[in-house]
Coordinates of C-alpha atoms and ligand atoms in Angstrom, one line a residue:
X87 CA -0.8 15.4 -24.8
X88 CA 0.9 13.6 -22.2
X89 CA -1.3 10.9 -20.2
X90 CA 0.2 9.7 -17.4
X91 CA -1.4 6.5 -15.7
X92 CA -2.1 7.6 -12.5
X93 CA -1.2 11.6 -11.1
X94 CA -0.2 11.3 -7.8
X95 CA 0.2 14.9 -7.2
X96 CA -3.1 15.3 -9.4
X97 CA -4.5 13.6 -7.0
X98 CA -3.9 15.3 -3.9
X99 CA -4.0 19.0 -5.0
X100 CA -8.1 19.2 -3.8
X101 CA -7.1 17.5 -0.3
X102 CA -3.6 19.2 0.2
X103 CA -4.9 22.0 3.1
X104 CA -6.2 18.7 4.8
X105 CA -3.8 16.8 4.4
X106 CA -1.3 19.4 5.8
X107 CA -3.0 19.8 8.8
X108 CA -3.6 16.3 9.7
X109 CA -0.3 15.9 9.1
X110 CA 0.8 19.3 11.8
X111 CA -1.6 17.6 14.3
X112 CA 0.2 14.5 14.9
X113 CA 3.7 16.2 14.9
X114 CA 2.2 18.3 17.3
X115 CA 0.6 15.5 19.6
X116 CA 4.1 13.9 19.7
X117 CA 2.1 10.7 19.5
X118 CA 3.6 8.5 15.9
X119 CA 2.4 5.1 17.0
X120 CA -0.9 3.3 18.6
X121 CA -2.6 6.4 19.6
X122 CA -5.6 8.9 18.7
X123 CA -5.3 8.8 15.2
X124 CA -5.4 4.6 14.6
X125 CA -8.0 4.7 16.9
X126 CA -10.2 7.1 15.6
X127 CA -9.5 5.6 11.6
X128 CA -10.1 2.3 12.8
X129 CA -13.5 3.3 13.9
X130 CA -14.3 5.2 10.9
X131 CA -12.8 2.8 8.6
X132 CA -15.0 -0.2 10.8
X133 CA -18.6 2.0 10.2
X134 CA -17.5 2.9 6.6
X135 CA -17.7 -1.2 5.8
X136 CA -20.2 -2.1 7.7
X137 CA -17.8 -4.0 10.1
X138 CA -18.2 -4.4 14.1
X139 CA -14.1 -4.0 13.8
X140 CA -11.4 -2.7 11.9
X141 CA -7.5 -3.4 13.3
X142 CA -4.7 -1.2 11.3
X143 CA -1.4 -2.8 10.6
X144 CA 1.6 -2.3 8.5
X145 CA 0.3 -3.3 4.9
X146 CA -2.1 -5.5 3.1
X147 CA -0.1 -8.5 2.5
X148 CA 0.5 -8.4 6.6
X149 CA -3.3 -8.0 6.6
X150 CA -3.8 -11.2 5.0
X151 CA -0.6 -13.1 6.4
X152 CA -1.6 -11.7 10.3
X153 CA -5.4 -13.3 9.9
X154 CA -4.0 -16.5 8.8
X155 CA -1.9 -16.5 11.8
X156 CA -4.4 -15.6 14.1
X157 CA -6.8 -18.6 13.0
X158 CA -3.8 -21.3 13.0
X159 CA -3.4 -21.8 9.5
X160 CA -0.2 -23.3 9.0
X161 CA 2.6 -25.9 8.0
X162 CA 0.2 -29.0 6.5
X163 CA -2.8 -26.5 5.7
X164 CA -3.4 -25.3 2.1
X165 CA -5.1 -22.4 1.0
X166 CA -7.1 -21.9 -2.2
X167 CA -6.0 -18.6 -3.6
X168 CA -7.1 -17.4 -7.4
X169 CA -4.5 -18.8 -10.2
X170 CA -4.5 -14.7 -10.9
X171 CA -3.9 -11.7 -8.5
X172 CA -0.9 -9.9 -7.2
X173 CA 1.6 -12.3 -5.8
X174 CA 1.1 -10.8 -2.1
X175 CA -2.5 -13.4 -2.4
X176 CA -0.3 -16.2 -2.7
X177 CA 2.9 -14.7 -0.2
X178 CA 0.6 -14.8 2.6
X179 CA -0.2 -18.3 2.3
X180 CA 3.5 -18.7 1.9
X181 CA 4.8 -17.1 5.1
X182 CA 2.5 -19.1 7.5
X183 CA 3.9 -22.3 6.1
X184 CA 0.8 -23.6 4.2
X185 CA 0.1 -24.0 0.5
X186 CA -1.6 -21.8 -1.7
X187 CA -3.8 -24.0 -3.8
X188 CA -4.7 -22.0 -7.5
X189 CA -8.3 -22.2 -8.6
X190 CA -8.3 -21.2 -12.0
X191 CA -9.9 -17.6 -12.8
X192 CA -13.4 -16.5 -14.5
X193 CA -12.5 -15.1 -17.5
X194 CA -15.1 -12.6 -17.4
X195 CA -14.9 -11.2 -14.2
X196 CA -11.1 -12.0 -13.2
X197 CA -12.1 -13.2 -9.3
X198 CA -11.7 -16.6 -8.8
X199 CA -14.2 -19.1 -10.3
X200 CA -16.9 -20.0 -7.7
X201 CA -18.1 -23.1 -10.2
X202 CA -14.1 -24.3 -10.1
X203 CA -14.0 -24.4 -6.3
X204 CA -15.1 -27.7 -5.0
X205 CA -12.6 -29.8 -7.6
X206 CA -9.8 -27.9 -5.6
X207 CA -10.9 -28.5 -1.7
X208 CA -9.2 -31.5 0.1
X209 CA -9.4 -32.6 4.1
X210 CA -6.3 -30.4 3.9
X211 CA -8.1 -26.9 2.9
X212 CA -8.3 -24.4 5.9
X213 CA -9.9 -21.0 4.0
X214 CA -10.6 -19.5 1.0
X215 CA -9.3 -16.3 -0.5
X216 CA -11.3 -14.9 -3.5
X217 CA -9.1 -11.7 -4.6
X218 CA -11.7 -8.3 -5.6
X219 CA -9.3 -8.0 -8.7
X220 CA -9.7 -4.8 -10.4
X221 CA -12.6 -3.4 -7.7
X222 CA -14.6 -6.3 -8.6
X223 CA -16.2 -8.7 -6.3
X224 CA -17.0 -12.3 -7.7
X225 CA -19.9 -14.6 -6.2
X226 CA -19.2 -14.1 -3.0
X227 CA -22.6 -15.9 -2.0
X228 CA -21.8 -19.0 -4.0
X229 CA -18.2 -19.0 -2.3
X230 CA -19.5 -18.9 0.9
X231 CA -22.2 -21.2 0.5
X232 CA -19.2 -23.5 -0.2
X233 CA -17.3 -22.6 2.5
X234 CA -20.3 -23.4 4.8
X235 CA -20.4 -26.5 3.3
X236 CA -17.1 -27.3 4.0
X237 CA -16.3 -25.5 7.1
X238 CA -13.7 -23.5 5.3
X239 CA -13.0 -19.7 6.4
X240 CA -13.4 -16.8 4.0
X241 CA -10.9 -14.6 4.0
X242 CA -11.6 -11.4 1.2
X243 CA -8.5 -10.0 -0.5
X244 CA -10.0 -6.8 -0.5
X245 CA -6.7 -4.5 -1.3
X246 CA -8.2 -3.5 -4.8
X247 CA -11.9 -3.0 -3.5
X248 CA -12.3 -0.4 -1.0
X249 CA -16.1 0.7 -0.9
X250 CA -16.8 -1.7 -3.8
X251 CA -20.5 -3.4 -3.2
X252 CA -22.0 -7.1 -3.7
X253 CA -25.2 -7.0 -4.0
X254 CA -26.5 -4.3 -1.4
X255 CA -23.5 -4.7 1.0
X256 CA -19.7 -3.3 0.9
X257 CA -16.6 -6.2 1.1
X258 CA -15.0 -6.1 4.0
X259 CA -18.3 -8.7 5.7
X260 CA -18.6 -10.6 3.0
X261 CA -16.2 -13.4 4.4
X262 CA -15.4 -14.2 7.9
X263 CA -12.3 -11.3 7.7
X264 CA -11.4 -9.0 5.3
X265 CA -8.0 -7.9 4.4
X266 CA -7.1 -3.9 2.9
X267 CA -4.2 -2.3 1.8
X268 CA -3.7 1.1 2.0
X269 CA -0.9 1.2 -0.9
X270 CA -0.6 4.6 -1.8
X271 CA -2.4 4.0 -5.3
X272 CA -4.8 2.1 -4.0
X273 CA -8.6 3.8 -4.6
X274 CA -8.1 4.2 -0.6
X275 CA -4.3 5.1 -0.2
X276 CA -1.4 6.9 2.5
X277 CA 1.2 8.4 2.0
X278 CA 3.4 5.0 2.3
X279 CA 2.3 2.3 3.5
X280 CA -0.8 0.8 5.3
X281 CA -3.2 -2.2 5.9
X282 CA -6.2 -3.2 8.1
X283 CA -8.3 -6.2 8.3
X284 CA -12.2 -6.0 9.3
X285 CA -14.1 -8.4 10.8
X286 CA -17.5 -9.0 12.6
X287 CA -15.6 -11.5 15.3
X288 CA -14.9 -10.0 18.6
X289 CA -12.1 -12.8 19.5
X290 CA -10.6 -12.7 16.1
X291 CA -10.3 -8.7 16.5
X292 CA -8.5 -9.3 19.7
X293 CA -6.1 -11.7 18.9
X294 CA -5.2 -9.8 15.4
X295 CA -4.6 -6.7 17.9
X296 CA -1.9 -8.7 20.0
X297 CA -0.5 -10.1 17.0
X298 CA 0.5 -6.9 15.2
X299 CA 1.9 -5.6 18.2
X300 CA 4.3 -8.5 19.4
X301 CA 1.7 -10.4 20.8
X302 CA 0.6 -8.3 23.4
X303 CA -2.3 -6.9 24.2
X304 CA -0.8 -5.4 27.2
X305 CA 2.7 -3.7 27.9
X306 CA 5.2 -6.2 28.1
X307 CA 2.7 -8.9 28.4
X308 CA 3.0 -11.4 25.5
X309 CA 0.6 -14.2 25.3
X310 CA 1.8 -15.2 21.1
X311 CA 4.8 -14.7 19.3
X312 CA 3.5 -11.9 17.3
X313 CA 5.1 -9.1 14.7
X314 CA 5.4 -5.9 14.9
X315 CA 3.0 -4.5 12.1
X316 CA 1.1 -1.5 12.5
X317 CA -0.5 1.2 11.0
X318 CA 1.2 4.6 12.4
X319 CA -0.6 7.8 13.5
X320 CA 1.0 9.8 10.8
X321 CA -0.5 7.4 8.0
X322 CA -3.9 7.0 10.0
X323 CA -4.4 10.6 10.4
X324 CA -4.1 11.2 6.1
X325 CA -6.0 8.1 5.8
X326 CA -9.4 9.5 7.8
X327 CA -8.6 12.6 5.8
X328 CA -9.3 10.5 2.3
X329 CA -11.7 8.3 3.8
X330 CA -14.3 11.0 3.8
X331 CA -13.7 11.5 -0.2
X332 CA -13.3 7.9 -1.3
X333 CA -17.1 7.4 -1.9
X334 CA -17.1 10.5 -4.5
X335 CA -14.0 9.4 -6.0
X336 CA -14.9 5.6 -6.6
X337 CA -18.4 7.4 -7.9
X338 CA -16.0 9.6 -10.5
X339 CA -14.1 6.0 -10.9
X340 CA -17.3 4.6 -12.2
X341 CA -18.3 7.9 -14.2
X342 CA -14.8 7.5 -16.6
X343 CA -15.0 3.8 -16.9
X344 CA -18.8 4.4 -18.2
X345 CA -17.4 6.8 -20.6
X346 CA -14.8 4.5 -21.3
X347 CA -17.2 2.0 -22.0
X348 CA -19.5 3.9 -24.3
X349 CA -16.1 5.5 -26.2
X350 CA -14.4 2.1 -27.0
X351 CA -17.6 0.3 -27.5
X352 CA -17.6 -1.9 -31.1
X353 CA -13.5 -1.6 -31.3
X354 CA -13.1 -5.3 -33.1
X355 CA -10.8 -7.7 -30.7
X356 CA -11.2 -5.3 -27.8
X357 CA -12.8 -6.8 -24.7
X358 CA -13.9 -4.2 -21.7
X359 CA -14.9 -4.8 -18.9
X360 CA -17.6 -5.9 -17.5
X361 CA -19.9 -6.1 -14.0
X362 CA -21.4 -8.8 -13.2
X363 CA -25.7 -8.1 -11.9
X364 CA -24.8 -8.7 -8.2
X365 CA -21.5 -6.3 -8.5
X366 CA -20.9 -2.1 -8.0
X367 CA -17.3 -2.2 -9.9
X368 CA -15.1 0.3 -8.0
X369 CA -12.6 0.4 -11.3
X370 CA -9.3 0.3 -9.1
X371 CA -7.9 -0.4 -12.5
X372 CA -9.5 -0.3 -16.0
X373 CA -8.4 -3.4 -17.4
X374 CA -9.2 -3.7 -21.2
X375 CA -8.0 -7.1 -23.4
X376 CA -6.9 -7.7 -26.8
X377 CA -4.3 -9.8 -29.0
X378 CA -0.9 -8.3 -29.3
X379 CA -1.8 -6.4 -26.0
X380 CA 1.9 -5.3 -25.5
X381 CA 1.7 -3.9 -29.4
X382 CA -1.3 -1.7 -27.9
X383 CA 0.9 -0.5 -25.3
X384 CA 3.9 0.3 -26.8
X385 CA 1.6 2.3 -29.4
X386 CA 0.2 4.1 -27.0
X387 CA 3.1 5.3 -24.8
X388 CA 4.7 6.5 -28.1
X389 CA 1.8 8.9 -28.5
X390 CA 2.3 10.0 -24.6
X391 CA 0.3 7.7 -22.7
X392 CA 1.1 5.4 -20.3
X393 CA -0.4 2.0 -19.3
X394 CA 0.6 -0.8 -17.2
X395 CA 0.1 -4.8 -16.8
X396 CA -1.5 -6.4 -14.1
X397 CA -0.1 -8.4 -14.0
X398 CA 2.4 -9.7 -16.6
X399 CA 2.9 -13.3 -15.2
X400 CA 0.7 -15.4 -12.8
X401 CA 2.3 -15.8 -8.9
X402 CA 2.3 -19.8 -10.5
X403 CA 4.9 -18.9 -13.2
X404 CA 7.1 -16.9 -11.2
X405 CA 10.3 -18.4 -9.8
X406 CA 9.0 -18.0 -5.8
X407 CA 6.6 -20.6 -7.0
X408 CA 8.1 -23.0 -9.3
X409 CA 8.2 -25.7 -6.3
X410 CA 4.3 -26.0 -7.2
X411 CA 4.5 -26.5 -10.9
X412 CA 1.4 -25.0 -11.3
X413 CA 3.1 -23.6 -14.7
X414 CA 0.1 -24.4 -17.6
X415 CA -2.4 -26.0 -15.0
X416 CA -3.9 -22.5 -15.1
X417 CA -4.6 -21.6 -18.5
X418 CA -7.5 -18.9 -17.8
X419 CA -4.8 -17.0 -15.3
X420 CA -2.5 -17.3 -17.7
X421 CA -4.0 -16.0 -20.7
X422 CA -5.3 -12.8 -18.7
X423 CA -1.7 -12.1 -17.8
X424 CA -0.8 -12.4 -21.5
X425 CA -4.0 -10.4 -22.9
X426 CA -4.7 -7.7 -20.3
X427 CA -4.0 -4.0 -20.7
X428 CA -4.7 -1.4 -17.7
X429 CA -5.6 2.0 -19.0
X430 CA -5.2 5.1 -17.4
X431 CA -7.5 5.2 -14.7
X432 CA -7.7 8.2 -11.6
X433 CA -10.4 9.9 -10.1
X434 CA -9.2 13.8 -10.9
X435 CA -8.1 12.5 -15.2
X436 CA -9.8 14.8 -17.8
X437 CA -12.6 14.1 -20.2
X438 CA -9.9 15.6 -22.6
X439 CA -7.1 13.0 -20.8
X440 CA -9.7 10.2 -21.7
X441 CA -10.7 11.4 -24.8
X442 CA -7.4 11.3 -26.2
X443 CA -6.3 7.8 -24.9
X444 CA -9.5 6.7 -26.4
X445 CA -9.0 8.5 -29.9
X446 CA -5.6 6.8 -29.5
X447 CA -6.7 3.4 -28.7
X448 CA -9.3 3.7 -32.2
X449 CA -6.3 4.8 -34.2
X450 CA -3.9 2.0 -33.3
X451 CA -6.5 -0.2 -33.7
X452 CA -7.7 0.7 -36.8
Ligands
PLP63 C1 -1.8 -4.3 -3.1 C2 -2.3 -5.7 -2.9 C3 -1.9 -6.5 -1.9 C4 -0.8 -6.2 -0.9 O1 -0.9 -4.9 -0.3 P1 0.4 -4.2 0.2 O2 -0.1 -3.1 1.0 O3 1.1 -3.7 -1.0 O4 1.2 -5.2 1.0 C5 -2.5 -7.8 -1.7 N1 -3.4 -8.2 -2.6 C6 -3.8 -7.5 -3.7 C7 -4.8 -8.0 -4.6 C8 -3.3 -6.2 -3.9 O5 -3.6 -5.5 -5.0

């Protein structure tokens, strides 16, 4: 049996009459950019979290790099990002001119340790970016009560967490502005790419909508020096498509990481993972650790199934970041990026897909 680690046709073949036809409607509108189709996702997409707005643009790291432009972070500023994430955390911080500032990971959950967070804030800090790694949302009520403290914004790296609760409410309110990607593997995903940030403040909407679209809000007036980063009709109209599904696929998400869970329970040296009491995981990624992780993996693709790291080295040990010699500082980060495996993981896999990787998994580890 061949297990791949995500099916991209697999997981379209239900939705493909739909998609088609969303598709045919915006050739046939002649309208590819700013029109109907943003409109209407970005008021679906705003009632879906819970949020008073929701403002489409290119991708998710322009999501997060467009709301630190719109709230002035720059040159001088630094920004406390988790030690662990996808680089595109870090990047954002980067292209704004202010410093991303690691707080070291909890180990258990992967976000970024609330109880670590005061140590790093200086007069310099500006906002916070806790990362929902894997679908999983940290303490966001401890983080913010910090933030208040401090007068620091809170900005959610939601790109992993689409529909994912904490406690009773979805992310995308949980900070001041969220920020989405619609990366096509993403639990909510296009067909290329996509991004939008949600927020509950009126002026913040508004000057994110200039922004993304050269800094005008109205033809050929420009009141910022903004970008040109939007989310297009074609990749709007296949997103309010999915959005209508992406509840019963993160349940299905949930339903194979709870029989992955019961099936690899008691395997000596293997950690699952876990959900915190405030948390509804949205399993993005099924993220399992061991020793010898990469002899797991190799063992496993030679019996057909594929996994993947996420992610192999922390944004602090990669060469775009050696300026901040935050090499070893980090040693939580570091030793998920050395221990963590990500199994296969989609809403449409088998039983018999999971069975097998599981049966695998005992074998090799026997
Ligand atoms: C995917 C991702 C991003 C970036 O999104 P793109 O659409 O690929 O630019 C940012 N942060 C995290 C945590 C991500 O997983």
């Amino acid at each position: 049996m061949k297990v791949p680690f995500f099916d991209f046709a697999g997981s379209l073949i239900d939705i493909k009459p739909e998609v088609d036809s969303a598709i045919s409607q915006v050739i046939d509108s002649g309208r590819t950019i700013m029109g109907p189709q943003l409109e209407a996702f970005e008021r679906e997409f705003a009632a879906y979290c819970n949020a008073s707005h929701a403002i489409g643009v290119g991708n998710g790291l322009d999501a997060l790099t467009l709301v630190l432009r719109a709230i002035g972070v720059g040159p001088g500023d630094e920004v406390i990002v988790p030690s662990q994430t996808f680089i595109a955390t870090w990047l954002a911080v980067s292209h704004v001119g202010a410093t991303p500032v690691p707080v070291d990971i909890d180990p258990v959950t992967y976000s970024l340790d609330a109880g670590r967070l005061e140590a790093a804030i200086t007069p310099q800090t500006r906002v916070i970016i806790p990362v929902h790694l894997f679908g999983h949302i940290g303490d966001m009520d401890k983080i913010c009560e910090i933030a208040d403290r401090h007068d620091l914004f809170v900005l959610e790296d939601a790109a992993q967490a689409h529909g994912a609760r904490y406690k009773d409410r979805r992310c995308g309110t949980l900070g001041r502005a969220a920020a989405f990607s619609f990366y096509p593997t993403k639990n909510l995903g296009a067909l290329g790419d996509g991004g939008a940030i949600t927020t509950n403040d009126a002026t913040l909407a508004r000057s994110l909508r200039a922004l993304r679209n050269y800094g005008s809000a109205e033809k050929y007036v420009h009141e910022v020096i903004g970008y040109n980063s939007r989310l297009d009709e074609m990749q709007a109209a296949i997103l309010r498509v999915k959005l209508k599904y992406l509840d019963s696929w993160n349940t299905t998400r949930r339903s194979l990481a709870r029989q992955y869970q019961d099936k690899l329970a008691g395997i000596p040296g293997l950690k699952l993972p876990t959900q915190a009491n405030w948390a509804e995981h949205v399993y993005h990624l099924f993220v399992v650790e061991c020793d010898d992780r990469d002899g797991l993996a190799t063992s496993l693709r030679e019996q057909g199934i594929d996994t993947l790291v996420h992610y192999p080295a922390p944004p602090g040990q990669q060469m775009a970041y050696s300026y901040l010699a935050a090499e070893g500082k980090y040693p939580l980060g570091e030793a998920a990026a050395q221990r963590c495996l990500s199994l296969p993981m989609w809403p449409q896999m088998t039983t018999e897909q999971l069975d097998y990787t599981v049966a695998c998994i005992r074998k090799s580890r026997a």
